[in-house]
Backbone as a ProteinNet text record, in pm:
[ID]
protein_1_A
[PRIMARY]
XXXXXXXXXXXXXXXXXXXXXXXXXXXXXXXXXXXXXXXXXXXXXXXXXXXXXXXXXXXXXXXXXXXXXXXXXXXXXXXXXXXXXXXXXXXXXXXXXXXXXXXXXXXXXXXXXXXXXXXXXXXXXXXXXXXXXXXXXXXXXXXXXXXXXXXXXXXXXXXXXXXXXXXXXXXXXXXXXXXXXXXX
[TERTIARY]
9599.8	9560.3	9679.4	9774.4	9866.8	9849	9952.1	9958.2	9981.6	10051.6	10096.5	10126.8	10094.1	10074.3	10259	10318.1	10448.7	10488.8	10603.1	10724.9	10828	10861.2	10972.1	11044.3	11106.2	11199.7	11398.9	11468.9	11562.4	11624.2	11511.3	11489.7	11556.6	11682.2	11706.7	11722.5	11707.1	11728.6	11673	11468.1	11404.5	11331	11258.1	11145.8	11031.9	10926.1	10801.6	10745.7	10729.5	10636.8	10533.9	10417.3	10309.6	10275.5	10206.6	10192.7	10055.8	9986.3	9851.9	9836.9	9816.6	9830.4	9654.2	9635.5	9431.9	9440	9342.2	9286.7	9385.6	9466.3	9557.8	9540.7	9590.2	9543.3	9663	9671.1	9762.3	9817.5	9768.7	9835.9	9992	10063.4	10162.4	10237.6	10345.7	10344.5	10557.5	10567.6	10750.5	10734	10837.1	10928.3	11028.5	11078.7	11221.2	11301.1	11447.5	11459.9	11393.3	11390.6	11335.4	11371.2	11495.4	11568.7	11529.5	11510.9	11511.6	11449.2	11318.2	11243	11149	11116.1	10983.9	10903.4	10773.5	10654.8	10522.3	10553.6	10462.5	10426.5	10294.4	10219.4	10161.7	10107.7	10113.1	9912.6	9840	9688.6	9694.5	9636.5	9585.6	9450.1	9405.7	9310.6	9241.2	9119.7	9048.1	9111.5	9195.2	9250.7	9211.5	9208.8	9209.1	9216.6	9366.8	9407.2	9472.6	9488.9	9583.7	9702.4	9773	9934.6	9942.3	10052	10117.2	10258.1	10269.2	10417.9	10484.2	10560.8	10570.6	10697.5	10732.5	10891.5	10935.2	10875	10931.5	11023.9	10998	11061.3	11206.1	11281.1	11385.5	11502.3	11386.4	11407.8	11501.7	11493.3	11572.7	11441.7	11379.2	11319.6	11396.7	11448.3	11502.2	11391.2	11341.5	11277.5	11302	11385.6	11441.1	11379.6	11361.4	11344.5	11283.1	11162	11080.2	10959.2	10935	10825.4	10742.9	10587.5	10483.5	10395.7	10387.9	10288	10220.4	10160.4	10074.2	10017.7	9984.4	9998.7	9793.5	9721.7	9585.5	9509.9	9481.7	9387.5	9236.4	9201.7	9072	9009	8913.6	8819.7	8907.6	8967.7	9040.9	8970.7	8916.7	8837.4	8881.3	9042.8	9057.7	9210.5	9226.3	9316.7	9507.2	9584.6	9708.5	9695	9764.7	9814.4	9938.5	9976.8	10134.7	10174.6	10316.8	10416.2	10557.9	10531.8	10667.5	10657.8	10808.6	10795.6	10888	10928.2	10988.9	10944.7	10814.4	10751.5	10742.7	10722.6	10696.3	10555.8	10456.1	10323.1	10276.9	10343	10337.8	10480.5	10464.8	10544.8	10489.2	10586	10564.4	10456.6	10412.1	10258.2	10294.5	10273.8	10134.1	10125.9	10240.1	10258.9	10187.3	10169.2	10037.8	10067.5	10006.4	10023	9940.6	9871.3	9780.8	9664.7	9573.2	9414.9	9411.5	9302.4	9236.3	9098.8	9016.2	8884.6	8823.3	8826.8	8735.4	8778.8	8920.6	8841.9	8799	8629.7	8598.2	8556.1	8659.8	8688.8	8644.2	8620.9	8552.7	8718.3	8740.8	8866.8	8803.9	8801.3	8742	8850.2	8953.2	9097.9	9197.1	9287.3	9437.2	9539.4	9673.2	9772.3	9874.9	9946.4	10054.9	10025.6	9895	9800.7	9694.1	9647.3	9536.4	9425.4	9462.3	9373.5	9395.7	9430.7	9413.4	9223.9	9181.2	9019.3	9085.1	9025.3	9022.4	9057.6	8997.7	9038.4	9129.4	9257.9	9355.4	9394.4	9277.7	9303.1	9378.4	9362.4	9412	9296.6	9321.8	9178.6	9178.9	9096.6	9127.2	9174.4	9148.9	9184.5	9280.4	9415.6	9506.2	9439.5	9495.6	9463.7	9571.2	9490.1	9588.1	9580.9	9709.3	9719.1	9735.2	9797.1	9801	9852.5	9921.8	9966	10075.8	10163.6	10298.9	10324.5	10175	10195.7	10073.1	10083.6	9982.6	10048	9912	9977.6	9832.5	9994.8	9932.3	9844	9865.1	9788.2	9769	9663.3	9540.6	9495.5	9493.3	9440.2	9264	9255.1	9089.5	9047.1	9114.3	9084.3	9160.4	9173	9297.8	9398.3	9482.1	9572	9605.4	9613.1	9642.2	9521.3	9401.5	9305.6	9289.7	9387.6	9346.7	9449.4	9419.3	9500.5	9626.2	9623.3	9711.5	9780.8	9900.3	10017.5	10102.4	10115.9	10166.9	10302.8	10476.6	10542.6	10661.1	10590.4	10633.9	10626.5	10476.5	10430.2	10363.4	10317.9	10271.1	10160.6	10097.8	9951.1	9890.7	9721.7	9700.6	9578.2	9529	9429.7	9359.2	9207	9071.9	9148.5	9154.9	9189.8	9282.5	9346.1	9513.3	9454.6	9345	9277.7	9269.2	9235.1	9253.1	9387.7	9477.4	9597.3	9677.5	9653.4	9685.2	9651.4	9529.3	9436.3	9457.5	9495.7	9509.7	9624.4	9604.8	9671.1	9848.8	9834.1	9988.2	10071.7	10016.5	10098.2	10166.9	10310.4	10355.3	10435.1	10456.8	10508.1	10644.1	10686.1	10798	10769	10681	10664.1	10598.7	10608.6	10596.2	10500	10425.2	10276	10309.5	10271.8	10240.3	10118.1	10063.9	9928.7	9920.7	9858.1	9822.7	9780.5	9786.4	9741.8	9604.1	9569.7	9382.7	9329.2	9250.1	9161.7	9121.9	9185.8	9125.3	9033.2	8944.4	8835.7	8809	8913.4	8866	8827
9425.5	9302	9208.5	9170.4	9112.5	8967.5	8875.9	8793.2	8884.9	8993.4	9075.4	9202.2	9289.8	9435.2	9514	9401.7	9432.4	9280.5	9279.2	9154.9	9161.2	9083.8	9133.6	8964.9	8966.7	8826.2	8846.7	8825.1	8798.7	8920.3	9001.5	9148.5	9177.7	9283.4	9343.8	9473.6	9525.4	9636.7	9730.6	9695.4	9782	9884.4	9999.7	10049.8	10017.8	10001.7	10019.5	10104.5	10241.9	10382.5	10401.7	10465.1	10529.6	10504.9	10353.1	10266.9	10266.5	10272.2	10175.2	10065.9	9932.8	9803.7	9752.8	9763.5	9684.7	9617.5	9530.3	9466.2	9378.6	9302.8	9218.2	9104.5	8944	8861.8	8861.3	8850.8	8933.7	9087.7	9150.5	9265.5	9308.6	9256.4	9225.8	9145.2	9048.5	8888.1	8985.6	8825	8825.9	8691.4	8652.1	8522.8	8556.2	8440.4	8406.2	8359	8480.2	8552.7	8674.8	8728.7	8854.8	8920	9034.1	9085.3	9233	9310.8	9409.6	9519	9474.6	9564.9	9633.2	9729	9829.5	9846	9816.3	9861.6	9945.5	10083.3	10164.5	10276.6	10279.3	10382.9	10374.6	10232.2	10181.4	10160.4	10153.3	10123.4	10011.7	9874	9780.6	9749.1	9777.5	9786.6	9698.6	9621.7	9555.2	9433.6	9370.9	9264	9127.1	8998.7	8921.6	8886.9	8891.8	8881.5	8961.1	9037.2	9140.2	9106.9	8957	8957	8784.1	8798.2	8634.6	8677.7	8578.6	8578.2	8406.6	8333.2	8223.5	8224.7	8083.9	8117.5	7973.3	7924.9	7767.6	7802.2	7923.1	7917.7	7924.4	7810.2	7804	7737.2	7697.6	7617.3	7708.2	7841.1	7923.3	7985.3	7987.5	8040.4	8144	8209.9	8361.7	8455.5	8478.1	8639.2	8673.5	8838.2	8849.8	8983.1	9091.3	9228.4	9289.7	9231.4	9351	9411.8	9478.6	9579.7	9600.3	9631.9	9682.5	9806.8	9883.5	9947	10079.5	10092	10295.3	10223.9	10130.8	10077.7	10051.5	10036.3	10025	9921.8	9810.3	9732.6	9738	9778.4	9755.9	9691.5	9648.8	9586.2	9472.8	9401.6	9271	9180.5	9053.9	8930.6	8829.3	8791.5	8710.2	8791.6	8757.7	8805.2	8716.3	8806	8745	8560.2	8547.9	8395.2	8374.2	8332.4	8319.7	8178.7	8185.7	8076.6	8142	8209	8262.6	8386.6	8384.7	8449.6	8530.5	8634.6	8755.4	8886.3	8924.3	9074.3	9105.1	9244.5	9337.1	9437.8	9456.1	9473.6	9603.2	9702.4	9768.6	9871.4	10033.5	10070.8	10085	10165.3	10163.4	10245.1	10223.6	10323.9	10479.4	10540.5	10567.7	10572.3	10513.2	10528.1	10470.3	10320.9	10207.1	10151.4	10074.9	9999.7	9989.9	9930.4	9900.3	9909.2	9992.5	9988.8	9868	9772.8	9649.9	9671.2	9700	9698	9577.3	9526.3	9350.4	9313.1	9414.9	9483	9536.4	9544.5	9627.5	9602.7	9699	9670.8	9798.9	9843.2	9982.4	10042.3	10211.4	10285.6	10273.8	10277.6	10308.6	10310.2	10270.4	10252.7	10316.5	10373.1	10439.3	10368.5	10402.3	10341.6	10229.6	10215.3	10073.3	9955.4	9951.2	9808.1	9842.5	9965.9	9945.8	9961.6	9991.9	9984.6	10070.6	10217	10335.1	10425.5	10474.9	10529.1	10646.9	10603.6	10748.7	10680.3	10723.7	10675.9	10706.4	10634.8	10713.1	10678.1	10653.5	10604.2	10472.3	10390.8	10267.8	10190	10084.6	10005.2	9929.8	9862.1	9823.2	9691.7	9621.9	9533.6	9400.1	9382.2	9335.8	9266.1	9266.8	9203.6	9145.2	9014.4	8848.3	8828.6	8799.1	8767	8624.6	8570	8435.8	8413.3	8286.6	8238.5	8334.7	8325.8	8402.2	8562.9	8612	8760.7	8817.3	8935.8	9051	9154.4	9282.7	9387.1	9427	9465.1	9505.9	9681.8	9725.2	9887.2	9873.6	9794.9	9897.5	9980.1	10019.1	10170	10183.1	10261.2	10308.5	10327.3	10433.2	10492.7	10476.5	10442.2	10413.3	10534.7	10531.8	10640.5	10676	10630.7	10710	10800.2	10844	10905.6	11027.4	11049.3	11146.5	11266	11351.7	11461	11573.6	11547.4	11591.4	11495	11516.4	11431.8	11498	11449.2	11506.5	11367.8	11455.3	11406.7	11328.9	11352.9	11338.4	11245.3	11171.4	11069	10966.8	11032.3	10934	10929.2	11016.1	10978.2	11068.7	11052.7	11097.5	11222	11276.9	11404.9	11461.5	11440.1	11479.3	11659.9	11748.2	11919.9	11921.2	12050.9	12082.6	12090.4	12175.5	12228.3	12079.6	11991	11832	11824.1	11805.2	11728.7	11885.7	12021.6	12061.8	12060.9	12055.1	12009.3	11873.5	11772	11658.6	11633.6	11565.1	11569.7	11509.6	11430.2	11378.9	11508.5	11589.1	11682.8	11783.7	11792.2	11858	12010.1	12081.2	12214.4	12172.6	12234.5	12227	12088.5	12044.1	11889	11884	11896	11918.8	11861.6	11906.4	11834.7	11880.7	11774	11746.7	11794	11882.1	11916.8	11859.7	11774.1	11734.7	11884.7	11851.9	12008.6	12046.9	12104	12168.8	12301.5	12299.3	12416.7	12336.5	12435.6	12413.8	12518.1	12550.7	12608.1	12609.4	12639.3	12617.4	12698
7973.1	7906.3	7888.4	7963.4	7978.6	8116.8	8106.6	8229.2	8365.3	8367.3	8454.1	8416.1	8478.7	8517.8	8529.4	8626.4	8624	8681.7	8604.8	8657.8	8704.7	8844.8	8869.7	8894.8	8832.2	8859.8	8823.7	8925	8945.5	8979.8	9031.5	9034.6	9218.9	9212.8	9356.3	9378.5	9445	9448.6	9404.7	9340.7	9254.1	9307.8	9277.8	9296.1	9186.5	9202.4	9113.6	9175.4	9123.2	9205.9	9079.2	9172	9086.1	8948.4	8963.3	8834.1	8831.2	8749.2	8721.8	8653.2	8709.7	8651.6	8638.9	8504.3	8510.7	8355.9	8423.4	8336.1	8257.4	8399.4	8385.8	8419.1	8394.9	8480.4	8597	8641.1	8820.9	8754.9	8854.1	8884.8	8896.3	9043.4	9057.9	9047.2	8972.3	8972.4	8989	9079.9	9119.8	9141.3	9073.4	9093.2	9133.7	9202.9	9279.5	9186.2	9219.2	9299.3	9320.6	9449.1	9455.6	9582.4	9566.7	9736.4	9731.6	9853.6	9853.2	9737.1	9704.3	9659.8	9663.3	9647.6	9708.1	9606.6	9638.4	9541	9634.4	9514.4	9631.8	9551.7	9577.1	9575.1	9393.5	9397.7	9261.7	9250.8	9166.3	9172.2	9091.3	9148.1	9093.1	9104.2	8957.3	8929.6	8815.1	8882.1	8785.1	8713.1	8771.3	8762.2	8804.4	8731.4	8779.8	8918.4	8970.3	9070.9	9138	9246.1	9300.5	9211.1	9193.7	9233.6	9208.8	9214.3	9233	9252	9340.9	9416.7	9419.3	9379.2	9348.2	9377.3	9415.9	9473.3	9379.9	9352.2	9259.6	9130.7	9099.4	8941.6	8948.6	8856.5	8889.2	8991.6	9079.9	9143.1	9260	9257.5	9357.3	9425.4	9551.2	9627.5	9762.5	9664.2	9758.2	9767.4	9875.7	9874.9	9979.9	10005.8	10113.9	10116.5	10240.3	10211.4	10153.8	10062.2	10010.5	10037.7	9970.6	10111.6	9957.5	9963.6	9906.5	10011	10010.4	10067.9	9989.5	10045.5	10002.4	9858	9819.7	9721.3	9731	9605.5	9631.4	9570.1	9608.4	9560.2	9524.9	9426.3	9401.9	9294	9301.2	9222.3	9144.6	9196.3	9146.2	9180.5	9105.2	9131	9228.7	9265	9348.9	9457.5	9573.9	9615.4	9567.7	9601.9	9563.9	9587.4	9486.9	9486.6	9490.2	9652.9	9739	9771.2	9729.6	9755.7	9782.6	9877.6	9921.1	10085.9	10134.3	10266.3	10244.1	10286.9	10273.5	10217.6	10278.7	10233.7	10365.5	10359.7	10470.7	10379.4	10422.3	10349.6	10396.5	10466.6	10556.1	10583.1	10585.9	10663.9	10781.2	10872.8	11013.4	11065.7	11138.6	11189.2	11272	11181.2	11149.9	10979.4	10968.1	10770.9	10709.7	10799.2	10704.5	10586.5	10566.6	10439.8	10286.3	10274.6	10123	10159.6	10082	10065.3	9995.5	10056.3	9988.3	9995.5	9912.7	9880.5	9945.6	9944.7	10010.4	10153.3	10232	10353.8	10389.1	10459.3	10458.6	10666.8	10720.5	10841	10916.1	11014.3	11078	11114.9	11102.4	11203.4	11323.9	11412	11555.4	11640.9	11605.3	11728.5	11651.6	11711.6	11650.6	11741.7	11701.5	11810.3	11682.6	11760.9	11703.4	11688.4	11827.2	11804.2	11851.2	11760.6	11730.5	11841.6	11946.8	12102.4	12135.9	12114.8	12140.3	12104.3	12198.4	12125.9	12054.7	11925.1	11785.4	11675.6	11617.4	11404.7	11366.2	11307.7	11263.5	11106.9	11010.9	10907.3	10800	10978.5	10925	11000.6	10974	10936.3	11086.3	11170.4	11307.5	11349.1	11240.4	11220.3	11111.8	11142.5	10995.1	10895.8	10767.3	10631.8	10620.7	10662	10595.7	10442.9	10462.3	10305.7	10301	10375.3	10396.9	10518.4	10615	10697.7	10749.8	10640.8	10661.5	10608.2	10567.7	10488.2	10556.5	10621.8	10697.1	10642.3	10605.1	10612.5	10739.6	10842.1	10972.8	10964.7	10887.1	10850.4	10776.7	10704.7	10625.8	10597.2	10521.2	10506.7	10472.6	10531.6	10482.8	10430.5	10327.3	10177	10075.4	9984.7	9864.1	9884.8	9883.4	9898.7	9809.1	9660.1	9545.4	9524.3	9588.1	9585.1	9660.1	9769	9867.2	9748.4	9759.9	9698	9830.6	9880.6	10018.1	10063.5	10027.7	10163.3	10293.7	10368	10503.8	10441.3	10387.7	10367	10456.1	10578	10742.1	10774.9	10796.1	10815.3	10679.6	10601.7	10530.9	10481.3	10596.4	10559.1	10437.9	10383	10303.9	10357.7	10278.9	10303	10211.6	10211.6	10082	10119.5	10253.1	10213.8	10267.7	10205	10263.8	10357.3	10457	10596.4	10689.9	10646.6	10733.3	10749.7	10669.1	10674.6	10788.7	10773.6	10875.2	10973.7	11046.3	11161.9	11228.2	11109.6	11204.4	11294.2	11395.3	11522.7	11478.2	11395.7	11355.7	11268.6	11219.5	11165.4	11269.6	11259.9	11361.4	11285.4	11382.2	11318.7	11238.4	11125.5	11022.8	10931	10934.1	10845.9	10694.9	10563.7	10451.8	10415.1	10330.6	10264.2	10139.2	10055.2	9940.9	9865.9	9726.8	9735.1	9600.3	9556.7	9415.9	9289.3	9203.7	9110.6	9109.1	9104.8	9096.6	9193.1	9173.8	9234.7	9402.9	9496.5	9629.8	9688.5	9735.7	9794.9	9926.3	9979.9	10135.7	10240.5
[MASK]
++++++++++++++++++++++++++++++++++++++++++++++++++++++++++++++++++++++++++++++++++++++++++++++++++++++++++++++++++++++++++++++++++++++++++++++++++++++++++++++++++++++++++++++++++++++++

């Protein structure tokens, strides 16, 4: 119940990990300055707006280097509200980027672009954020939700038995198992 969920202004060099931000009016909000920071693996939830990113304040519009991903959008009323260039929205594939609820895009292709035949849990098609902001992997499922990580690649997994079966897990590569009762 705040203007923002988290703030980051004049902020370098940060992490924001494994947050839940709701029932905020923006979720994420950064003013400029803003260098080299990572926000990941955070749930925004039920917010106004994903985010605001604004580069006017201050009259310094630096944003250099920062990255958001693994990060989950849902049920927010409007998408980010941007005035600024320097995000990367996305790690590298097959790592992927942010679940956004209000894409709702088919897997049907795997690959780097996406034109490979097979599902690989990123979405088939990018989520614009605006002109100058894509996150090119999408993700399919919120990723703060899957309870299995393959700490290799990135990806996420509903049974430890998937995340070993699937084709990206290779011999010696570490998984992650959330706490609870598995049944498999």
């Amino acid at each position: 119940n705040c203007i923002g969920g988290v703030h980051l202004e004049l902020a370098n060099n940060c992490t924001v990990k494994r947050n839940v931000f709701t029932k905020n009016n923006q979720g994420i909000r950064l003013y400029s300055p803003c260098t080299y920071n990572t926000l990941t693996e955070n749930i925004v939830l039920n917010n106004t707006y994903d985010g605001m990113i604004d580069d006017t304040m201050n009259g310094n519009s630096t944003f250099q280097g920062n990255t958001l991903f693994h990060n989950d959008f849902i049920n927010n009323t409007y998408p980010f509200i941007l005035k600024g260039v320097g995000f990367t929205w996305y790690a590298s594939y097959p790592l992927g980027g942010n679940y956004w609820d209000r894409h709702d895009v088919p897997d049907q292709k795997r690959g780097p672009y996406q034109n490979e035949t097979g599902s690989d849990g990123i979405v088939d098609t990018a989520y614009v954020i605006d002109s100058s902001n894509v996150d090119l992997y999408p993700l399919v499922k919120p990723f703060n939700s899957l309870p299995v990580h393959n700490l290799n690649t990135g990806k996420g997994y509903a049974t430890v038995q998937e995340a070993i079966d699937a084709p990206e897990t290779l011999n010696g590569h570490n998984l992650s198992v959330d706490e609870g009762e598995y049944h498999e």
